[in-house]
Amino acid sequence: MKYALVTGGSRGIGRAICVKLAEMGYNVLINYQSNENAANETLALVKEKGIDGETMKFDVSKQDEVEKALNNWYENHTEDIIEVLVNNAGIARDGLFAIMKNEDWHDVLNTSLHGFFYTTRFLAQKMLRKRYGRIINIVSLSGLKGQAGQVNYSAAKAAVIGATKALGQEIAKRNITVNAVAPGFIKTDMTAELPEDELKKLVPMQRFGEVEEVSEIVGFLASEKASYITGEVISVNGGIYT
Ligand code: NDP
């Protein structure tokens, strides 16, 4: 059986990606950090598509948790493969750089960048052996253009963009593609506190995006149809120039 793992699949963009991959016929592994109820809601949506799935609790920023969960899974799924990985888990801890707390810097980097590292390194080894794989990293407009008040988040996402380009080149010959999707303002819990009426004026389309507008491109990049695209960053931001 072919599986896709979506980190941070319990809510928001990750949930929409889980549903999209289920529609494409993938069994979905729905990772989450703490929100078990939300993860189970995503699982129910995946099952509505007639597809099997599992919730998988681990903190992407903790190497031991990542490897323990994935090793356990492989021990119980000797015939199955994870051929799609979506590194979606991410947090924002916004604030002015000059007074930024150490923990706000490290938590954001640990989740987006180190989470990418631990999860992708583990699964890339498996994909290299199978000579096929799709890795998609959810980055951000902030990682492309930089965003005042988000130096930590911009740094984390820009780092993942660099890693996407480098890893894409490193493993291209084994038929594994590595791409990034950079959303702008998308309606999720992460953006719920933002002044949408003000910020949407900055968007040429004059609105925030929906999670499905991100998951569609992720689905394409995860498909065999995207076989000659790697190391690329695709913006989904309503026309904000980057
Ligand atoms: P949400 O805050 O709605 O959801 C975050 C998800 O990440 C949850 O599933 C959460 O799990 C999970 N998560 C957080 N930390 C960890 C961790 N350490 N280990 C495992 N899972 C974790 O976020 P969005 O859906 O808005 O964002 C998804 C991705 O898209 C993020 O990488 C974000 O940076 C990026 N993005 C979002 C934009 C937006 O406008 N919304 C714009 C640009 C980029 P749990 O439910 O257990 O807490």
mmCIF file of C-alpha atoms and ligand atoms in Angstrom:
data_model
loop_
_atom_site.group_PDB
_atom_site.id
_atom_site.type_symbol
_atom_site.label_atom_id
_atom_site.label_comp_id
_atom_site.label_asym_id
_atom_site.label_seq_id
_atom_site.Cartn_x
_atom_site.Cartn_y
_atom_site.Cartn_z
ATOM 1 C CA MET A 1 0.000 0.000 0.000
ATOM 2 C CA LYS A 2 1.179 3.515 -0.782
ATOM 3 C CA TYR A 3 1.100 6.094 1.974
ATOM 4 C CA ALA A 4 1.566 9.844 2.256
ATOM 5 C CA LEU A 5 2.704 11.497 5.483
ATOM 6 C CA VAL A 6 1.526 15.030 6.200
ATOM 7 C CA THR A 7 3.133 16.706 9.202
ATOM 8 C CA GLY A 8 0.723 19.010 10.998
ATOM 9 C CA GLY A 9 -2.168 17.286 9.259
ATOM 10 C CA SER A 10 -4.627 17.862 12.080
ATOM 11 C CA ARG A 11 -5.691 21.376 11.154
ATOM 12 C CA GLY A 12 -5.622 24.140 8.548
ATOM 13 C CA ILE A 13 -3.610 23.704 5.380
ATOM 14 C CA GLY A 14 -2.339 20.291 6.507
ATOM 15 C CA ARG A 15 -5.871 18.959 6.878
ATOM 16 C CA ALA A 16 -6.804 20.090 3.354
ATOM 17 C CA ILE A 17 -3.653 18.409 2.033
ATOM 18 C CA CYS A 18 -4.603 15.141 3.780
ATOM 19 C CA VAL A 19 -8.026 15.235 2.126
ATOM 20 C CA LYS A 20 -6.522 16.022 -1.290
ATOM 21 C CA LEU A 21 -4.023 13.154 -1.063
ATOM 22 C CA ALA A 22 -6.824 10.811 0.013
ATOM 23 C CA GLU A 23 -8.812 11.875 -3.065
ATOM 24 C CA MET A 24 -5.759 10.904 -5.114
ATOM 25 C CA GLY A 25 -5.846 7.427 -3.604
ATOM 26 C CA TYR A 26 -3.082 7.707 -1.031
ATOM 27 C CA ASN A 27 -3.510 6.252 2.427
ATOM 28 C CA VAL A 28 -2.736 9.169 4.676
ATOM 29 C CA LEU A 29 -0.652 9.392 7.843
ATOM 30 C CA ILE A 30 -1.895 12.412 9.738
ATOM 31 C CA ASN A 31 0.797 13.756 12.035
ATOM 32 C CA TYR A 32 -0.046 16.141 14.847
ATOM 33 C CA GLN A 33 1.629 17.507 17.947
ATOM 34 C CA SER A 34 -1.097 17.664 20.600
ATOM 35 C CA ASN A 35 -4.538 18.205 19.095
ATOM 36 C CA GLU A 36 -5.831 14.634 18.993
ATOM 37 C CA ASN A 37 -9.457 15.643 18.391
ATOM 38 C CA ALA A 38 -8.541 17.692 15.340
ATOM 39 C CA ALA A 39 -6.378 14.844 14.015
ATOM 40 C CA ASN A 40 -9.309 12.446 14.401
ATOM 41 C CA GLU A 41 -11.573 14.887 12.542
ATOM 42 C CA THR A 42 -9.078 14.896 9.666
ATOM 43 C CA LEU A 43 -8.993 11.093 9.769
ATOM 44 C CA ALA A 44 -12.793 11.004 9.457
ATOM 45 C CA LEU A 45 -12.590 13.272 6.386
ATOM 46 C CA VAL A 46 -9.951 10.986 4.855
ATOM 47 C CA LYS A 47 -12.130 7.939 5.507
ATOM 48 C CA GLU A 48 -15.085 9.681 3.841
ATOM 49 C CA LYS A 49 -13.036 9.441 0.644
ATOM 50 C CA GLY A 50 -13.009 5.669 1.054
ATOM 51 C CA ILE A 51 -9.343 5.727 2.002
ATOM 52 C CA ASP A 52 -7.520 4.357 4.998
ATOM 53 C CA GLY A 53 -5.457 6.556 7.256
ATOM 54 C CA GLU A 54 -3.833 6.761 10.646
ATOM 55 C CA THR A 55 -3.142 9.556 13.046
ATOM 56 C CA MET A 56 0.468 9.752 14.166
ATOM 57 C CA LYS A 57 1.469 11.832 17.156
ATOM 58 C CA PHE A 58 4.982 13.236 17.258
ATOM 59 C CA ASP A 59 6.706 16.572 17.659
ATOM 60 C CA VAL A 60 8.584 17.188 14.405
ATOM 61 C CA SER A 61 11.209 19.210 16.251
ATOM 62 C CA LYS A 62 12.256 16.202 18.376
ATOM 63 C CA GLN A 63 14.455 13.716 16.570
ATOM 64 C CA ASP A 64 13.735 10.865 18.994
ATOM 65 C CA GLU A 65 9.944 11.274 18.656
ATOM 66 C CA VAL A 66 10.103 11.469 14.856
ATOM 67 C CA GLU A 67 12.284 8.392 14.498
ATOM 68 C CA LYS A 68 10.451 6.348 17.114
ATOM 69 C CA ALA A 69 7.060 6.962 15.475
ATOM 70 C CA LEU A 70 8.321 6.223 11.970
ATOM 71 C CA ASN A 71 10.342 3.159 12.997
ATOM 72 C CA ASN A 72 7.262 1.791 14.791
ATOM 73 C CA TRP A 73 5.188 2.374 11.696
ATOM 74 C CA TYR A 74 7.638 0.596 9.413
ATOM 75 C CA GLU A 75 7.844 -2.368 11.818
ATOM 76 C CA ASN A 76 4.066 -2.782 11.514
ATOM 77 C CA HIS A 77 3.937 -2.092 7.774
ATOM 78 C CA THR A 78 6.643 -4.239 6.247
ATOM 79 C CA GLU A 79 4.939 -4.323 2.841
ATOM 80 C CA ASP A 80 3.938 -0.650 2.713
ATOM 81 C CA ILE A 81 5.783 2.456 1.575
ATOM 82 C CA ILE A 82 5.589 6.155 2.307
ATOM 83 C CA GLU A 83 6.192 7.741 -1.059
ATOM 84 C CA VAL A 84 4.880 11.257 -0.400
ATOM 85 C CA LEU A 85 6.068 13.484 2.437
ATOM 86 C CA VAL A 86 4.532 16.891 3.037
ATOM 87 C CA ASN A 87 6.456 18.942 5.587
ATOM 88 C CA ASN A 88 3.651 21.243 6.649
ATOM 89 C CA ALA A 89 3.992 21.555 10.447
ATOM 90 C CA GLY A 90 4.905 25.106 11.350
ATOM 91 C CA ILE A 91 4.357 27.771 13.965
ATOM 92 C CA ALA A 92 4.714 31.538 14.125
ATOM 93 C CA ARG A 93 5.906 33.488 17.176
ATOM 94 C CA ASP A 94 5.819 37.037 15.875
ATOM 95 C CA GLY A 95 7.509 39.977 17.560
ATOM 96 C CA LEU A 96 10.137 42.634 17.130
ATOM 97 C CA PHE A 97 13.570 41.177 16.538
ATOM 98 C CA ALA A 98 15.438 43.489 18.935
ATOM 99 C CA ILE A 99 13.474 42.147 21.881
ATOM 100 C CA MET A 100 12.819 38.628 20.656
ATOM 101 C CA LYS A 101 12.988 35.927 23.317
ATOM 102 C CA ASN A 102 15.364 33.020 22.738
ATOM 103 C CA GLU A 103 12.483 30.568 22.901
ATOM 104 C CA ASP A 104 10.529 32.382 20.185
ATOM 105 C CA TRP A 105 13.544 32.171 17.899
ATOM 106 C CA HIS A 106 14.347 28.537 18.667
ATOM 107 C CA ASP A 107 10.761 27.209 18.714
ATOM 108 C CA VAL A 108 10.067 28.564 15.231
ATOM 109 C CA LEU A 109 13.373 27.321 13.773
ATOM 110 C CA ASN A 110 13.053 23.977 15.547
ATOM 111 C CA THR A 111 9.588 23.331 14.146
ATOM 112 C CA SER A 112 9.969 24.431 10.534
ATOM 113 C CA LEU A 113 13.646 23.791 9.844
ATOM 114 C CA HIS A 114 14.661 20.999 12.195
ATOM 115 C CA GLY A 115 11.260 19.366 11.708
ATOM 116 C CA PHE A 116 11.970 19.310 7.989
ATOM 117 C CA PHE A 117 15.438 17.857 8.662
ATOM 118 C CA TYR A 118 14.490 14.983 10.965
ATOM 119 C CA THR A 119 11.431 13.834 9.051
ATOM 120 C CA THR A 120 12.891 14.221 5.584
ATOM 121 C CA ARG A 121 16.229 12.589 6.392
ATOM 122 C CA PHE A 122 14.448 9.527 7.745
ATOM 123 C CA LEU A 123 12.103 9.137 4.784
ATOM 124 C CA ALA A 124 14.588 10.167 2.078
ATOM 125 C CA GLN A 125 16.633 7.058 2.943
ATOM 126 C CA LYS A 126 13.572 4.901 2.249
ATOM 127 C CA MET A 127 12.700 6.793 -0.945
ATOM 128 C CA LEU A 128 16.274 6.519 -2.234
ATOM 129 C CA ARG A 129 16.065 2.731 -1.893
ATOM 130 C CA LYS A 130 12.739 2.665 -3.780
ATOM 131 C CA ARG A 131 14.003 5.160 -6.371
ATOM 132 C CA TYR A 132 10.809 7.164 -6.170
ATOM 133 C CA GLY A 133 9.434 9.863 -3.926
ATOM 134 C CA ARG A 134 7.744 13.203 -3.624
ATOM 135 C CA ILE A 135 8.742 15.710 -0.948
ATOM 136 C CA ILE A 136 6.790 18.948 -0.623
ATOM 137 C CA ASN A 137 7.706 21.624 1.890
ATOM 138 C CA ILE A 138 5.165 24.231 2.939
ATOM 139 C CA VAL A 139 7.121 27.456 3.272
ATOM 140 C CA SER A 140 5.807 31.011 3.120
ATOM 141 C CA LEU A 141 5.718 34.343 1.370
ATOM 142 C CA SER A 142 7.687 35.564 4.420
ATOM 143 C CA GLY A 143 10.526 33.202 3.536
ATOM 144 C CA LEU A 144 10.725 34.634 0.050
ATOM 145 C CA LYS A 145 10.430 38.371 0.687
ATOM 146 C CA GLY A 146 11.044 38.670 4.441
ATOM 147 C CA GLN A 147 8.429 40.107 6.761
ATOM 148 C CA ALA A 148 8.933 42.725 9.482
ATOM 149 C CA GLY A 149 7.878 41.294 12.839
ATOM 150 C CA GLN A 150 8.642 37.785 11.588
ATOM 151 C CA VAL A 151 12.434 37.617 11.445
ATOM 152 C CA ASN A 152 12.426 34.177 13.095
ATOM 153 C CA TYR A 153 9.685 32.818 10.829
ATOM 154 C CA SER A 154 11.191 34.390 7.682
ATOM 155 C CA ALA A 155 14.584 32.875 8.538
ATOM 156 C CA ALA A 156 13.086 29.443 9.151
ATOM 157 C CA LYS A 157 11.115 29.406 5.915
ATOM 158 C CA ALA A 158 13.979 30.851 3.839
ATOM 159 C CA ALA A 159 16.205 28.099 5.221
ATOM 160 C CA VAL A 160 13.720 25.441 4.128
ATOM 161 C CA ILE A 161 13.593 27.048 0.665
ATOM 162 C CA GLY A 162 17.398 26.710 0.439
ATOM 163 C CA ALA A 163 17.189 23.110 1.608
ATOM 164 C CA THR A 164 14.476 22.394 -0.973
ATOM 165 C CA LYS A 165 16.673 23.621 -3.812
ATOM 166 C CA ALA A 166 19.780 21.774 -2.600
ATOM 167 C CA LEU A 167 18.082 18.479 -1.775
ATOM 168 C CA GLY A 168 16.151 18.617 -5.040
ATOM 169 C CA GLN A 169 19.454 18.592 -6.918
ATOM 170 C CA GLU A 170 21.008 15.980 -4.663
ATOM 171 C CA ILE A 171 18.379 13.279 -5.142
ATOM 172 C CA ALA A 172 16.900 14.134 -8.554
ATOM 173 C CA LYS A 173 18.596 11.238 -10.301
ATOM 174 C CA ARG A 174 16.764 8.777 -8.073
ATOM 175 C CA ASN A 175 13.387 10.054 -9.288
ATOM 176 C CA ILE A 176 12.648 11.919 -6.076
ATOM 177 C CA THR A 177 11.378 15.457 -6.433
ATOM 178 C CA VAL A 178 11.621 18.105 -3.731
ATOM 179 C CA ASN A 179 9.524 21.239 -4.082
ATOM 180 C CA ALA A 180 8.163 24.000 -1.911
ATOM 181 C CA VAL A 181 4.805 25.763 -1.834
ATOM 182 C CA ALA A 182 4.803 29.304 -0.472
ATOM 183 C CA PRO A 183 1.354 30.467 0.666
ATOM 184 C CA GLY A 184 0.502 34.084 1.355
ATOM 185 C CA PHE A 185 -2.409 34.850 3.683
ATOM 186 C CA ILE A 186 -4.541 31.710 4.048
ATOM 187 C CA LYS A 187 -7.559 31.447 6.366
ATOM 188 C CA THR A 188 -6.518 29.112 9.206
ATOM 189 C CA ASP A 189 -6.032 29.222 12.978
ATOM 190 C CA MET A 190 -2.587 30.720 12.333
ATOM 191 C CA THR A 191 -4.050 33.826 10.690
ATOM 192 C CA ALA A 192 -7.280 34.001 12.735
ATOM 193 C CA GLU A 193 -6.047 36.882 14.901
ATOM 194 C CA LEU A 194 -4.762 39.002 11.997
ATOM 195 C CA PRO A 195 -6.708 42.088 10.880
ATOM 196 C CA GLU A 196 -8.017 40.509 7.689
ATOM 197 C CA ASP A 197 -9.921 43.581 6.479
ATOM 198 C CA GLU A 198 -6.723 45.651 6.547
ATOM 199 C CA LEU A 199 -4.345 43.011 5.238
ATOM 200 C CA LYS A 200 -6.498 41.871 2.346
ATOM 201 C CA LYS A 201 -5.975 45.308 0.780
ATOM 202 C CA LEU A 202 -2.332 44.280 0.248
ATOM 203 C CA VAL A 203 -3.413 41.321 -1.861
ATOM 204 C CA PRO A 204 -4.115 41.967 -5.568
ATOM 205 C CA MET A 205 -7.042 39.534 -5.329
ATOM 206 C CA GLN A 206 -8.291 41.502 -2.300
ATOM 207 C CA ARG A 207 -8.942 38.440 -0.169
ATOM 208 C CA PHE A 208 -7.273 35.769 1.961
ATOM 209 C CA GLY A 209 -6.902 32.345 0.350
ATOM 210 C CA GLU A 210 -8.708 29.140 1.243
ATOM 211 C CA VAL A 211 -6.823 26.030 2.376
ATOM 212 C CA GLU A 212 -8.014 24.126 -0.697
ATOM 213 C CA GLU A 213 -6.277 26.699 -2.900
ATOM 214 C CA VAL A 214 -3.010 25.486 -1.377
ATOM 215 C CA SER A 215 -3.797 21.777 -1.266
ATOM 216 C CA GLU A 216 -4.554 21.617 -4.998
ATOM 217 C CA ILE A 217 -0.995 22.522 -6.004
ATOM 218 C CA VAL A 218 0.406 20.231 -3.329
ATOM 219 C CA GLY A 219 -1.645 17.420 -4.853
ATOM 220 C CA PHE A 220 -0.209 18.149 -8.284
ATOM 221 C CA LEU A 221 3.380 18.229 -7.006
ATOM 222 C CA ALA A 222 2.722 14.950 -5.184
ATOM 223 C CA SER A 223 1.458 13.299 -8.359
ATOM 224 C CA GLU A 224 3.417 11.450 -11.024
ATOM 225 C CA LYS A 225 2.394 14.221 -13.427
ATOM 226 C CA ALA A 226 4.871 16.587 -11.763
ATOM 227 C CA SER A 227 7.749 14.292 -12.694
ATOM 228 C CA TYR A 228 10.043 16.953 -14.211
ATOM 229 C CA ILE A 229 9.617 19.667 -11.568
ATOM 230 C CA THR A 230 12.102 19.754 -8.721
ATOM 231 C CA GLY A 231 13.822 22.337 -6.533
ATOM 232 C CA GLU A 232 10.993 24.747 -7.327
ATOM 233 C CA VAL A 233 9.078 27.169 -5.098
ATOM 234 C CA ILE A 234 5.479 27.866 -6.112
ATOM 235 C CA SER A 235 3.682 30.845 -4.611
ATOM 236 C CA VAL A 236 -0.007 30.686 -3.738
ATOM 237 C CA ASN A 237 -0.685 34.213 -2.574
ATOM 238 C CA GLY A 238 -3.361 35.941 -4.628
ATOM 239 C CA GLY A 239 -0.857 37.853 -6.729
ATOM 240 C CA ILE A 240 1.464 39.450 -4.173
ATOM 241 C CA TYR A 241 4.651 40.073 -6.139
ATOM 242 C CA THR A 242 7.637 38.120 -4.878
HETATM 243 P P1 NDP B 1 -2.280 25.897 11.829
HETATM 244 O O1 NDP B 1 -1.781 26.690 12.994
HETATM 245 O O2 NDP B 1 -3.701 25.971 11.427
HETATM 246 O O3 NDP B 1 -1.910 24.354 12.045
HETATM 247 C C1 NDP B 1 -0.610 24.011 12.416
HETATM 248 C C2 NDP B 1 -0.450 22.519 12.304
HETATM 249 O O4 NDP B 1 0.917 22.184 12.606
HETATM 250 C C3 NDP B 1 -1.294 21.753 13.299
HETATM 251 O O5 NDP B 1 -1.692 20.549 12.676
HETATM 252 C C4 NDP B 1 -0.323 21.481 14.439
HETATM 253 O O6 NDP B 1 -0.653 20.321 15.208
HETATM 254 C C5 NDP B 1 0.945 21.239 13.655
HETATM 255 N N1 NDP B 1 2.169 21.433 14.427
HETATM 256 C C6 NDP B 1 2.641 22.577 14.989
HETATM 257 N N2 NDP B 1 3.810 22.350 15.600
HETATM 258 C C7 NDP B 1 4.080 21.025 15.436
HETATM 259 C C8 NDP B 1 5.128 20.163 15.853
HETATM 260 N N3 NDP B 1 6.175 20.616 16.575
HETATM 261 N N4 NDP B 1 5.076 18.853 15.518
HETATM 262 C C9 NDP B 1 4.032 18.371 14.794
HETATM 263 N N5 NDP B 1 3.019 19.133 14.372
HETATM 264 C C10 NDP B 1 3.046 20.439 14.693
HETATM 265 O O7 NDP B 1 -1.300 26.316 10.627
HETATM 266 P P2 NDP B 1 -1.587 26.547 9.071
HETATM 267 O O8 NDP B 1 -2.419 25.459 8.528
HETATM 268 O O9 NDP B 1 -1.964 27.948 8.871
HETATM 269 O O10 NDP B 1 -0.091 26.413 8.513
HETATM 270 C C11 NDP B 1 0.413 25.215 7.950
HETATM 271 C C12 NDP B 1 1.765 25.533 7.323
HETATM 272 O O11 NDP B 1 1.601 26.552 6.338
HETATM 273 C C13 NDP B 1 2.780 26.079 8.331
HETATM 274 O O12 NDP B 1 4.066 25.575 8.009
HETATM 275 C C14 NDP B 1 2.728 27.567 8.102
HETATM 276 O O13 NDP B 1 3.927 28.180 8.455
HETATM 277 C C15 NDP B 1 2.480 27.622 6.604
HETATM 278 N N6 NDP B 1 1.897 28.864 6.153
HETATM 279 C C16 NDP B 1 0.651 29.271 6.552
HETATM 280 C C17 NDP B 1 0.120 30.456 6.094
HETATM 281 C C18 NDP B 1 -1.238 30.943 6.461
HETATM 282 O O14 NDP B 1 -1.597 32.058 6.049
HETATM 283 N N7 NDP B 1 -2.021 30.200 7.207
HETATM 284 C C19 NDP B 1 0.892 31.321 5.175
HETATM 285 C C20 NDP B 1 2.164 30.796 4.812
HETATM 286 C C21 NDP B 1 2.637 29.617 5.286
HETATM 287 P P3 NDP B 1 -1.712 20.381 16.458
HETATM 288 O O15 NDP B 1 -3.074 20.477 15.815
HETATM 289 O O16 NDP B 1 -1.485 19.110 17.191
HETATM 290 O O17 NDP B 1 -1.358 21.611 17.237
#
